[in-house]
Coordinates of N, CA, C and O in Angstrom, one line a residue:
D1 N 0.9 -1.2 0.0 CA 0.0 0.0 0.0 C 0.9 1.2 0.0 O 1.6 1.5 1.0
V2 N 0.9 2.0 -1.1 CA 1.7 3.2 -1.3 C 1.0 4.4 -0.8 O -0.2 4.6 -1.2
N3 N 1.7 5.2 0.0 CA 1.1 6.5 0.4 C 1.2 7.5 -0.8 O 2.3 7.9 -1.2
F4 N 0.0 7.9 -1.3 CA 0.0 8.7 -2.5 C 0.7 10.0 -2.3 O 1.4 10.5 -3.2
N5 N 0.5 10.6 -1.2 CA 1.2 11.9 -0.9 C 2.7 11.8 -1.0 O 3.3 12.6 -1.6
V6 N 3.3 10.8 -0.4 CA 4.7 10.6 -0.5 C 5.2 10.3 -1.9 O 6.1 10.9 -2.4
Y7 N 4.4 9.5 -2.6 CA 4.8 9.1 -4.0 C 4.7 10.4 -4.8 O 5.7 10.6 -5.6
F8 N 3.7 11.1 -4.8 CA 3.5 12.3 -5.6 C 4.6 13.3 -5.3 O 5.2 13.8 -6.3
V9 N 4.8 13.6 -4.1 CA 5.8 14.7 -3.7 C 7.2 14.2 -4.1 O 8.1 15.0 -4.5
N10 N 7.5 12.9 -4.1 CA 8.8 12.4 -4.5 C 9.0 12.4 -6.0 O 10.2 12.5 -6.5
I11 N 8.0 12.2 -6.7 CA 8.1 12.2 -8.2 C 8.2 13.6 -8.8 O 9.0 13.8 -9.7
M12 N 7.3 14.5 -8.3 CA 7.2 15.8 -8.9 C 7.6 16.9 -7.8 O 7.3 16.7 -6.7
K13 N 8.1 17.9 -8.3 CA 8.4 19.1 -7.4 C 7.5 20.2 -7.8 O 7.2 20.4 -9.0
P14 N 7.1 21.1 -6.9 CA 6.2 22.2 -7.2 C 6.8 23.1 -8.3 O 6.0 23.5 -9.2
E15 N 8.1 23.3 -8.3 CA 8.6 24.2 -9.3 C 8.5 23.6 -10.7 O 8.2 24.3 -11.7
T16 N 8.7 22.3 -10.8 CA 8.5 21.5 -12.1 C 7.1 21.6 -12.6 O 6.8 21.9 -13.7
V17 N 6.1 21.4 -11.7 CA 4.7 21.5 -12.1 C 4.4 22.9 -12.5 O 3.7 23.1 -13.5
F18 N 4.9 23.9 -11.8 CA 4.7 25.3 -12.1 C 5.2 25.6 -13.5 O 4.5 26.2 -14.3
L19 N 6.4 25.2 -13.8 CA 7.0 25.5 -15.1 C 6.3 24.8 -16.2 O 6.0 25.4 -17.3
I20 N 5.9 23.5 -16.0 CA 5.1 22.8 -17.0 C 3.8 23.5 -17.2 O 3.3 23.6 -18.4
G21 N 3.1 23.9 -16.2 CA 1.9 24.6 -16.3 C 2.0 25.9 -17.1 O 1.1 26.2 -18.0
N22 N 3.0 26.7 -16.9 CA 3.3 27.9 -17.6 C 3.4 27.6 -19.1 O 2.9 28.3 -20.0
Q23 N 4.2 26.6 -19.4 CA 4.5 26.2 -20.8 C 3.2 25.7 -21.5 O 2.9 26.1 -22.6
L24 N 2.4 24.9 -20.8 CA 1.1 24.5 -21.3 C 0.2 25.6 -21.5 O -0.6 25.7 -22.5
A25 N 0.2 26.6 -20.6 CA -0.7 27.8 -20.8 C -0.3 28.5 -22.1 O -1.2 28.9 -22.9
V26 N 1.0 28.7 -22.3 CA 1.4 29.4 -23.5 C 1.0 28.7 -24.8 O 0.4 29.2 -25.7
V27 N 1.2 27.3 -24.8 CA 0.7 26.5 -25.9 C -0.8 26.7 -26.1 O -1.3 26.8 -27.2
G28 N -1.5 26.6 -25.0 CA -3.0 26.7 -25.1 C -3.4 28.1 -25.7 O -4.3 28.1 -26.6
W29 N -2.8 29.1 -25.3 CA -3.2 30.5 -25.8 C -2.7 30.6 -27.3 O -3.5 31.2 -28.1
V30 N -1.6 30.0 -27.6 CA -1.2 30.1 -29.1 C -2.2 29.3 -29.9 O -2.6 29.7 -31.0
I31 N -2.6 28.1 -29.4 CA -3.6 27.3 -30.1 C -4.9 28.1 -30.3 O -5.5 28.2 -31.3
L32 N -5.3 28.8 -29.2 CA -6.5 29.6 -29.2 C -6.4 30.7 -30.3 O -7.3 30.9 -31.1
L33 N -5.3 31.4 -30.3 CA -5.1 32.5 -31.3 C -5.1 31.9 -32.8 O -5.8 32.4 -33.7
L34 N -4.4 30.8 -33.0 CA -4.3 30.2 -34.3 C -5.6 29.6 -34.8 O -5.9 29.6 -36.0
S35 N -6.4 29.2 -33.8 CA -7.7 28.6 -34.1 C -8.6 29.5 -34.8 O -9.5 29.1 -35.6
W36 N -8.4 30.8 -34.6 CA -9.3 31.8 -35.3 C -9.2 31.7 -36.8 O -10.1 31.8 -37.5
F37 N -7.9 31.4 -37.2 CA -7.7 31.3 -38.7 C -7.5 29.9 -39.2 O -7.5 29.6 -40.4
V38 N -7.3 28.9 -38.3 CA -7.0 27.5 -38.7 C -8.1 26.6 -38.1 O -7.9 26.1 -36.9
P39 N -9.2 26.5 -38.7 CA -10.4 25.8 -38.2 C -10.1 24.4 -37.6 O -10.7 24.0 -36.6
P40 N -9.2 23.6 -38.2 CA -8.9 22.2 -37.6 C -8.4 22.3 -36.2 O -8.6 21.3 -35.4
L41 N -7.8 23.4 -35.8 CA -7.3 23.5 -34.4 C -8.4 23.7 -33.4 O -8.2 23.6 -32.2
R42 N -9.6 24.1 -33.9 CA -10.7 24.4 -33.0 C -11.2 23.2 -32.2 O -11.9 23.4 -31.2
V43 N -10.8 22.0 -32.7 CA -11.2 20.8 -31.9 C -10.6 20.9 -30.5 O -11.2 20.5 -29.5
F44 N -9.4 21.5 -30.3 CA -8.8 21.7 -29.0 C -9.5 22.7 -28.2 O -9.6 22.6 -27.0
V45 N -10.1 23.7 -28.9 CA -10.8 24.7 -28.2 C -12.2 24.2 -27.8 O -12.6 24.3 -26.6
R46 N -12.9 23.5 -28.7 CA -14.2 23.0 -28.4 C -14.2 22.0 -27.3 O -15.1 21.9 -26.5
A47 N -13.2 21.2 -27.3 CA -13.1 20.1 -26.3 C -12.4 20.6 -25.0 O -12.3 19.9 -24.0
A48 N -12.0 21.9 -24.9 CA -11.3 22.5 -23.7 C -10.2 21.6 -23.3 O -10.0 21.4 -22.1
V49 N -9.4 21.1 -24.2 CA -8.3 20.2 -23.9 C -7.3 20.8 -22.8 O -7.0 20.1 -21.9
I50 N -6.9 22.0 -23.0 CA -5.9 22.5 -22.1 C -6.5 22.7 -20.7 O -5.9 22.3 -19.7
P51 N -7.6 23.4 -20.6 CA -8.2 23.5 -19.2 C -8.5 22.2 -18.6 O -8.3 22.0 -17.4
L52 N -8.8 21.1 -19.4 CA -9.0 19.8 -18.8 C -7.7 19.2 -18.3 O -7.6 18.5 -17.3
L53 N -6.6 19.4 -19.0 CA -5.3 19.0 -18.6 C -4.9 19.7 -17.3 O -4.4 19.1 -16.3
F54 N -5.2 21.0 -17.2 CA -5.0 21.7 -15.9 C -5.9 21.1 -14.8 O -5.4 21.0 -13.7
A55 N -7.1 20.8 -15.1 CA -8.0 20.2 -14.1 C -7.4 18.9 -13.6 O -7.4 18.6 -12.3
V56 N -6.8 18.1 -14.4 CA -6.2 16.8 -14.0 C -5.0 17.1 -13.1 O -4.8 16.6 -12.0
A57 N -4.2 18.1 -13.6 CA -3.0 18.4 -12.8 C -3.4 19.0 -11.4 O -2.8 18.7 -10.4
Y58 N -4.4 19.9 -11.4 CA -4.8 20.5 -10.2 C -5.3 19.4 -9.2 O -5.0 19.4 -8.0
T59 N -6.1 18.5 -9.7 CA -6.7 17.4 -8.9 C -5.5 16.6 -8.3 O -5.5 16.3 -7.1
A60 N -4.5 16.3 -9.1 CA -3.4 15.5 -8.6 C -2.6 16.3 -7.5 O -2.3 15.7 -6.5
V61 N -2.4 17.6 -7.7 CA -1.7 18.3 -6.7 C -2.5 18.4 -5.4 O -2.0 18.2 -4.4
V62 N -3.8 18.7 -5.5 CA -4.6 18.8 -4.3 C -4.7 17.5 -3.6 O -4.5 17.4 -2.4
V63 N -5.0 16.4 -4.3 CA -5.1 15.1 -3.7 C -3.8 14.7 -3.1 O -3.7 14.1 -2.0
G64 N -2.7 14.9 -3.9 CA -1.4 14.5 -3.5 C -0.8 15.2 -2.4 O 0.2 14.7 -1.7
T65 N -1.2 16.5 -2.1 CA -0.5 17.3 -1.2 C -1.4 18.0 -0.2 O -0.9 18.8 0.6
F66 N -2.7 17.7 -0.2 CA -3.6 18.5 0.6 C -3.3 18.4 2.1 O -3.0 17.4 2.6
G67 N -3.5 19.5 2.8 CA -3.4 19.6 4.2 C -2.0 19.8 4.8 O -1.8 19.8 6.0
G68 N -1.0 20.2 4.0 CA 0.3 20.3 4.4 C 0.6 21.6 5.1 O 1.6 21.7 5.8
S69 N -0.2 22.6 4.9 CA 0.1 24.0 5.4 C -0.6 24.4 6.7 O -0.2 25.3 7.4
G70 N -1.7 23.7 7.0 CA -2.5 24.1 8.2 C -3.4 25.3 8.0 O -4.2 25.6 8.9
G71 N -3.5 25.8 6.8 CA -4.4 26.9 6.5 C -5.7 26.4 6.1 O -6.0 25.3 5.9
D72 N -6.7 27.4 5.9 CA -8.0 27.1 5.4 C -8.6 28.3 4.8 O -7.9 29.3 4.6
F73 N -9.9 28.3 4.5 CA -10.5 29.4 3.9 C -11.4 30.3 4.8 O -12.3 31.0 4.3
S74 N -11.2 30.2 6.1 CA -12.1 30.9 7.0 C -11.8 32.4 7.2 O -12.6 33.1 7.7
S75 N -10.6 32.8 6.9 CA -10.2 34.2 7.0 C -9.1 34.5 6.1 O -8.4 33.6 5.6
L76 N -8.8 35.8 5.9 CA -7.6 36.2 5.1 C -6.3 35.6 5.7 O -5.5 35.0 5.0
A77 N -6.2 35.7 7.0 CA -5.0 35.1 7.6 C -4.8 33.6 7.4 O -3.7 33.1 7.2
A78 N -6.0 32.9 7.5 CA -5.9 31.5 7.3 C -5.6 31.1 5.8 O -4.9 30.2 5.6
V79 N -6.1 31.9 4.9 CA -5.8 31.7 3.5 C -4.3 32.0 3.2 O -3.6 31.3 2.5
M80 N -3.8 33.1 3.8 CA -2.4 33.4 3.7 C -1.5 32.2 4.3 O -0.5 31.9 3.7
K81 N -1.9 31.6 5.3 CA -1.2 30.5 5.9 C -1.3 29.3 4.9 O -0.3 28.6 4.7
L82 N -2.4 29.1 4.3 CA -2.6 28.0 3.3 C -1.5 28.2 2.2 O -0.9 27.2 1.8
F83 N -1.3 29.4 1.8 CA -0.4 29.6 0.7 C 1.0 29.8 1.1 O 1.9 30.4 0.3
T84 N 1.4 29.3 2.3 CA 2.8 29.3 2.6 C 3.4 28.0 2.1 O 4.7 27.9 2.1
S85 N 2.6 27.1 1.7 CA 3.1 25.8 1.1 C 3.4 26.0 -0.4 O 2.5 26.5 -1.1
P86 N 4.5 25.6 -0.9 CA 4.8 25.7 -2.3 C 3.8 24.9 -3.2 O 3.4 25.3 -4.2
W87 N 3.3 23.7 -2.6 CA 2.3 23.0 -3.3 C 1.0 23.7 -3.4 O 0.3 23.7 -4.4
A88 N 0.6 24.4 -2.3 CA -0.7 25.1 -2.3 C -0.6 26.3 -3.3 O -1.6 26.5 -4.1
V89 N 0.5 26.9 -3.4 CA 0.7 28.0 -4.4 C 0.7 27.5 -5.8 O 0.0 28.1 -6.7
T90 N 1.3 26.3 -6.0 CA 1.3 25.7 -7.3 C -0.2 25.3 -7.7 O -0.6 25.6 -8.8
A91 N -0.9 24.8 -6.8 CA -2.3 24.4 -7.0 C -3.1 25.7 -7.4 O -3.9 25.7 -8.3
G92 N -2.9 26.8 -6.6 CA -3.6 28.0 -6.9 C -3.2 28.6 -8.3 O -4.1 29.1 -9.0
W93 N -2.0 28.5 -8.6 CA -1.5 28.9 -9.9 C -2.2 28.1 -11.1 O -2.7 28.7 -12.1
I94 N -2.2 26.8 -10.9 CA -2.9 26.0 -11.9 C -4.3 26.3 -12.0 O -4.9 26.3 -13.1
H95 N -5.0 26.6 -10.9 CA -6.4 27.0 -10.8 C -6.6 28.3 -11.7 O -7.5 28.3 -12.5
Y96 N -5.7 29.3 -11.5 CA -5.8 30.5 -12.3 C -5.6 30.2 -13.8 O -6.4 30.7 -14.7
L97 N -4.6 29.4 -14.1 CA -4.3 29.1 -15.5 C -5.5 28.4 -16.2 O -5.9 28.7 -17.3
A98 N -6.1 27.4 -15.5 CA -7.2 26.7 -16.0 C -8.4 27.6 -16.3 O -9.0 27.6 -17.4
F99 N -8.8 28.4 -15.3 CA -10.0 29.2 -15.4 C -9.8 30.4 -16.4 O -10.7 30.7 -17.2
D100 N -8.6 31.0 -16.5 CA -8.3 32.0 -17.5 C -8.4 31.4 -18.9 O -9.0 32.0 -19.8
M101 N -7.9 30.3 -19.1 CA -7.9 29.6 -20.4 C -9.3 29.3 -20.8 O -9.8 29.5 -21.9
F102 N -10.1 28.8 -19.8 CA -11.5 28.4 -20.1 C -12.3 29.7 -20.4 O -13.1 29.7 -21.4
V103 N -12.1 30.8 -19.7 CA -12.7 32.1 -20.1 C -12.3 32.5 -21.5 O -13.2 33.0 -22.3
G104 N -11.0 32.4 -21.8 CA -10.6 32.7 -23.1 C -11.3 31.9 -24.2 O -11.6 32.4 -25.3
M105 N -11.5 30.6 -23.9 CA -12.2 29.8 -24.9 C -13.6 30.2 -25.0 O -14.2 30.2 -26.1
W106 N -14.3 30.5 -23.9 CA -15.7 31.0 -24.0 C -15.7 32.3 -24.8 O -16.6 32.4 -25.7
Q107 N -14.7 33.2 -24.6 CA -14.7 34.4 -25.4 C -14.6 34.1 -26.9 O -15.2 34.7 -27.7
F108 N -13.7 33.1 -27.2 CA -13.5 32.7 -28.6 C -14.8 32.3 -29.2 O -15.2 32.8 -30.3
H109 N -15.5 31.4 -28.6 CA -16.8 30.9 -29.1 C -17.8 32.0 -29.3 O -18.5 32.1 -30.3
D110 N -17.9 32.8 -28.2 CA -18.9 33.8 -28.2 C -18.6 34.9 -29.3 O -19.5 35.4 -30.0
A111 N -17.3 35.2 -29.4 CA -16.9 36.2 -30.4 C -17.2 35.7 -31.8 O -17.7 36.5 -32.7
K112 N -16.9 34.5 -32.1 CA -17.1 33.9 -33.4 C -18.6 33.9 -33.7 O -19.1 34.3 -34.8
K113 N -19.4 33.6 -32.7 CA -20.9 33.5 -32.8 C -21.5 34.9 -33.2 O -22.4 35.0 -33.9
H114 N -20.9 35.9 -32.6 CA -21.5 37.3 -32.7 C -20.7 38.2 -33.6 O -20.9 39.4 -33.7
G115 N -19.7 37.6 -34.3 CA -19.0 38.4 -35.3 C -18.1 39.5 -34.8 O -17.9 40.5 -35.4
I116 N -17.5 39.3 -33.6 CA -16.6 40.2 -33.0 C -15.2 40.0 -33.7 O -14.7 38.8 -33.7
P117 N -14.6 41.0 -34.2 CA -13.3 40.8 -35.0 C -12.1 40.4 -34.1 O -12.1 40.7 -33.0
F118 N -11.2 39.7 -34.8 CA -10.0 39.2 -34.2 C -9.2 40.3 -33.5 O -8.7 40.2 -32.4
W119 N -9.1 41.5 -34.2 CA -8.3 42.6 -33.6 C -8.9 43.1 -32.3 O -8.2 43.6 -31.5
V120 N -10.2 42.9 -32.1 CA -10.8 43.3 -30.8 C -10.5 42.2 -29.8 O -10.3 42.5 -28.6
M121 N -10.4 41.0 -30.2 CA -10.2 39.9 -29.3 C -8.8 39.8 -28.7 O -8.6 39.4 -27.6
V122 N -7.8 40.2 -29.5 CA -6.4 40.1 -29.1 C -6.1 40.8 -27.7 O -5.6 40.2 -26.8
P123 N -6.5 42.1 -27.6 CA -6.3 42.7 -26.2 C -7.2 42.0 -25.1 O -6.7 41.9 -24.0
C124 N -8.3 41.6 -25.5 CA -9.2 40.9 -24.5 C -8.5 39.6 -24.0 O -8.4 39.3 -22.8
W125 N -8.0 38.8 -25.0 CA -7.3 37.6 -24.6 C -6.0 37.8 -23.9 O -5.7 37.1 -22.9
F126 N -5.2 38.9 -24.3 CA -4.0 39.2 -23.6 C -4.3 39.5 -22.1 O -3.7 39.0 -21.2
L127 N -5.3 40.4 -21.9 CA -5.6 40.7 -20.6 C -6.2 39.6 -19.8 O -6.0 39.5 -18.6
T128 N -7.0 38.7 -20.4 CA -7.5 37.5 -19.7 C -6.4 36.6 -19.3 O -6.4 36.1 -18.2
F129 N -5.4 36.4 -20.2 CA -4.3 35.6 -19.9 C -3.4 36.2 -18.7 O -3.0 35.5 -17.8
M130 N -3.2 37.5 -18.8 CA -2.4 38.1 -17.8 C -3.1 38.6 -16.5 O -2.5 38.5 -15.4
F131 N -4.3 39.0 -16.6 CA -5.0 39.6 -15.5 C -6.5 39.1 -15.4 O -7.3 39.8 -14.8
G132 N -6.8 37.9 -15.9 CA -8.1 37.3 -15.8 C -9.3 38.2 -15.9 O -9.8 38.5 -17.0
P133 N -9.8 38.6 -14.7 CA -11.0 39.4 -14.7 C -11.0 40.7 -15.5 O -12.0 41.1 -16.1
V134 N -9.8 41.3 -15.7 CA -9.7 42.5 -16.5 C -10.0 42.2 -17.9 O -10.7 43.0 -18.6
G135 N -9.5 41.1 -18.4 CA -9.7 40.7 -19.8 C -11.2 40.3 -20.0 O -11.8 40.6 -21.0
L136 N -11.8 39.7 -19.0 CA -13.2 39.3 -19.1 C -14.0 40.6 -19.1 O -14.9 40.7 -20.0
L137 N -13.7 41.6 -18.3 CA -14.4 42.9 -18.3 C -14.3 43.6 -19.7 O -15.3 44.0 -20.2
L138 N -13.1 43.6 -20.2 CA -12.9 44.2 -21.5 C -13.7 43.5 -22.6 O -14.3 44.2 -23.4
Y139 N -13.7 42.2 -22.6 CA -14.5 41.5 -23.5 C -16.0 41.8 -23.4 O -16.7 42.0 -24.4
V140 N -16.5 41.8 -22.2 CA -17.9 42.1 -22.0 C -18.2 43.5 -22.5 O -19.3 43.7 -23.1
L141 N -17.4 44.4 -22.2 CA -17.6 45.8 -22.7 C -17.6 45.8 -24.3 O -18.5 46.4 -24.9
A142 N -16.6 45.1 -24.9 CA -16.6 45.1 -26.4 C -17.8 44.4 -26.9 O -18.4 44.8 -27.9
R143 N -18.2 43.3 -26.3 CA -19.4 42.5 -26.7 C -20.6 43.4 -26.6 O -21.5 43.4 -27.4
T144 N -20.7 44.1 -25.5 CA -21.9 44.9 -25.2 C -22.0 46.1 -26.3 O -23.1 46.4 -26.8
A145 N -20.8 46.6 -26.6 CA -20.8 47.7 -27.6 C -21.3 47.1 -29.0 O -22.0 47.8 -29.7
K146 N -20.8 45.9 -29.3 CA -21.2 45.3 -30.6 C -22.7 44.9 -30.6 O -23.4 45.1 -31.6
M147 N -23.1 44.2 -29.5 CA -24.5 43.6 -29.5 C -25.5 44.6 -29.0 O -26.7 44.3 -29.1
R148 N -25.1 45.7 -28.4 CA -26.1 46.7 -27.8 C -26.9 46.0 -26.7 O -28.1 46.3 -26.5
S149 N -26.3 45.1 -26.0 CA -27.0 44.3 -24.9 C -26.0 43.8 -23.9 O -24.9 43.4 -24.3
L150 N -26.4 43.8 -22.6 CA -25.5 43.2 -21.6 C -25.8 41.7 -21.4 O -25.1 41.1 -20.7
T151 N -26.8 41.2 -22.1 CA -27.1 39.8 -21.9 C -26.0 38.9 -22.5 O -25.6 39.1 -23.7
L152 N -25.4 38.0 -21.7 CA -24.3 37.2 -22.2 C -24.7 35.8 -22.7 O -24.0 35.2 -23.4
W153 N -25.9 35.4 -22.3 CA -26.4 34.1 -22.8 C -27.9 34.1 -22.6 O -28.5 34.9 -21.9
G154 N -28.5 33.1 -23.2 CA -30.0 33.0 -23.1 C -30.5 32.6 -21.7 O -29.7 32.5 -20.8
E155 N -31.8 32.4 -21.7 CA -32.4 32.1 -20.4 C -31.9 30.7 -19.9 O -31.6 29.8 -20.6
A156 N -31.8 30.6 -18.5 CA -31.4 29.3 -17.9 C -32.4 28.3 -18.0 O -33.6 28.5 -18.1

């Protein structure tokens, strides 16, 4: 019976996972940009391949290293304590990369659907990649200007 935590931590180091995550993010964003002009690449966007790879990595990190820092989500101080662990910071970083990429893919599909031009999307994607919610806000503003509506999707 192998202890998963010990196995995981001995096989991978947080810095390695962090660097692989960053490289995968760049690949994902390049695929997203190229997909605008190269329709066969859209299969990666439609299937959310990169965010799903991040989801697998995030799950492995959380399952493999959970509980090492003593922090929790009950207060700012407790969250800060949680992020004193290199593995917790790595998990948090992968979380950001996954969700920013997923938002970028949603923007892609939505922009294509509504005829928002590529040149408008480039700054939205750059800001989504670098500053997440800022890029989302810029996209929503651009979309609202184009569509003359704040509605982002149909009725639930």
